[in-house]
Amino acid sequence: MRRRLLKALWDCFSWLCAIVFVAGARYGFDLDLMHWGAIATYLGAACLLQLAVGLLLMLYRGRYRTASFDESIGLALCTLLVGAILTSSFLTIGPAAFPPAMAIVAPPIALLAMAAGRWCWRMWYQHARAGATGGNRTLIYGAGDAGHQLIQLIHTNDEPSFHVVGLIDDSPTKRHLRLLGVPVLGRKENLAQLIEQYEIGTVILAITSASSRLVEETSATVEQAGATFMVLPPVSRLLDGRVRLSDIREVDISDVLGRHQIQTDLSAIADYLNGRTVLVTGAGGSIGAELARQLHRLGPSKLILLDRDESALHSVQLSIYGQGLLDTDDIVLASIRDSDALEAAFAKHRPDVVFHAAALKHLPLLEQYPDEGWKTNVLGTLNVLEAANRYHCAKFVNISTDKAATPSSVLGRTKRLAEQLTAWYGARAMGTYLSVRFGNVLGSRGSMLHTFTTQIAAGGPVTVTHPDVTRYFMTIPEACELVIQAGAIGSDGEVLVLDMGEPVRILDVAQRLIAQARADVKIVFTGLRSGEKMHEILFNESEHGEKRHHPMISHVAVPPLDPGDLPALPGREHHRESAHIT
């Protein structure tokens, strides 16, 4: 309130200064008593009009930040209106009673004085905040728009947790730049030296389009120098593209894994889901649960969650509906191995769309127990396909894996067979049947990331199979968006494959997690396990991806497999080899 009052008083004082300046510069103060009386009346009218119009335009009611561009526009408009009213009023009384130059020259000079006062105050305030000693001594990497917004937020925060010492930027054109009084101190190669020289505690990467390589390299340099590294999220995740202090966070493993979130407008492609009955198998798993949450937001008339794990069903129901009573018929406790249980569920709910996420996925365990993988991933999938076909499902989306491209393990072979069975039904069933293939999912239950985090928390060692082994990665929300997208753009029998960027070394992930935890943990190499590859691929030699609808999604065809050609007994390896895996 006091600041608003001071602004109003300053604006009145600016009119006084402008009038005195014109009287001295133009007339040398050589005016008769009548002129001085008219000038006093002019000053009083100017002050009253300035206050009245300023209140109407919210200049003195807290609408604008001091000396902001928006306030400058409002101030100019206010003074223009006041000047126009004064000029039209006082020039009509004639030069004998009122000096005409006063009405013409005083308003723009008053405006300059008003603006100058605001800008001087703002410069003093920012300088005082920049010179404050409180908060963590901080360097900001990036002197662009995000860096500018970030400094402004830190300077105007009532209790700043950061004290910005300087900026670094790799652009030669910003070598001598100062943002809000904060200088650019150097480039990326000077980072370690600057951290030591200025006793920096935190480095914030304020480049919202930073590549994973830049994040990784900068993070390693900062942490090696003993400082904390923080980042701003990509601009697509910022609300209205604006930076907020709450957006600053410590670097996450997904920031350095080479993934750039696929941009999908789910609402634009969700017509096939809105108002329909949708069933998700494996709804209690990491992928199934996130898929169910996303589907719920797209307006199905009914969402059926099917899983054999009652605790997982409780968890997903709680996350979607805020309660876990498990007393509604849209929660189905059943195994996809049980064809009779599936028959009952499909007969009762008659789903229009099925997302098949149920599977066994742990490669080394399936190598030990191949029959279990066969029963769930092949026969269980066949049970779901048959039920969907019998009850005229319109869309069927099978969730596959990159290990199915050139299968060398039980997991890869069983998921490849599931793709081929789906393709067979795609050629014969009434609806659209297709598969979605993607790599490892960050943070899924039992994933590598979860394993490493647990090992680090326990004090190690962290086990890595081989120093050069690589994998593709994506986030759980991204994987689920792809699955939903597939239901809209995929054709019968196809496999849709996401462009997953560059594969990432597992050793790099382990080292990053250890550095992030600031733990003294050793890494032990255990050797590749049975059926495990050094490098995964997304397409086999006979597959040629074609991008038809989305720049990051490829369509490939897989040869269909007649269910009658599956071996009768799942127990021996040669039976699985005899099934036409291509």
Short mmCIF file of C-alpha atoms in Angstrom, two decimals, residues 29 73 97 116 153 159 235 244 262 299-300 329 435 437 445 454 563:
data_model
loop_
_atom_site.label_atom_id
_atom_site.label_comp_id
_atom_site.label_asym_id
_atom_site.label_seq_id
_atom_site.Cartn_x
_atom_site.Cartn_y
_atom_site.Cartn_z
CA PHE A 29 10.12 32.44 -15.24
CA ILE A 73 2.27 1.14 -21.42
CA ALA A 97 -4.35 33.94 -19.81
CA ALA A 116 12.62 7.75 -14.78
CA LEU A 153 12.27 -14.36 -9.60
CA GLU A 159 13.11 -15.05 1.19
CA VAL A 235 9.78 -25.66 -21.77
CA ARG A 244 8.85 -20.42 -11.50
CA ILE A 262 7.05 -37.46 -27.32
CA GLY A 299 -13.74 -40.32 -20.63
CA PRO A 300 -14.51 -44.03 -21.17
CA ASP A 329 -17.48 -54.81 -10.66
CA SER A 435 1.02 -54.35 -31.09
CA ARG A 437 6.96 -52.19 -29.17
CA ARG A 445 8.56 -52.01 -10.72
CA THR A 454 18.00 -50.14 -3.84
CA PRO A 563 -2.78 -70.41 -33.12
#
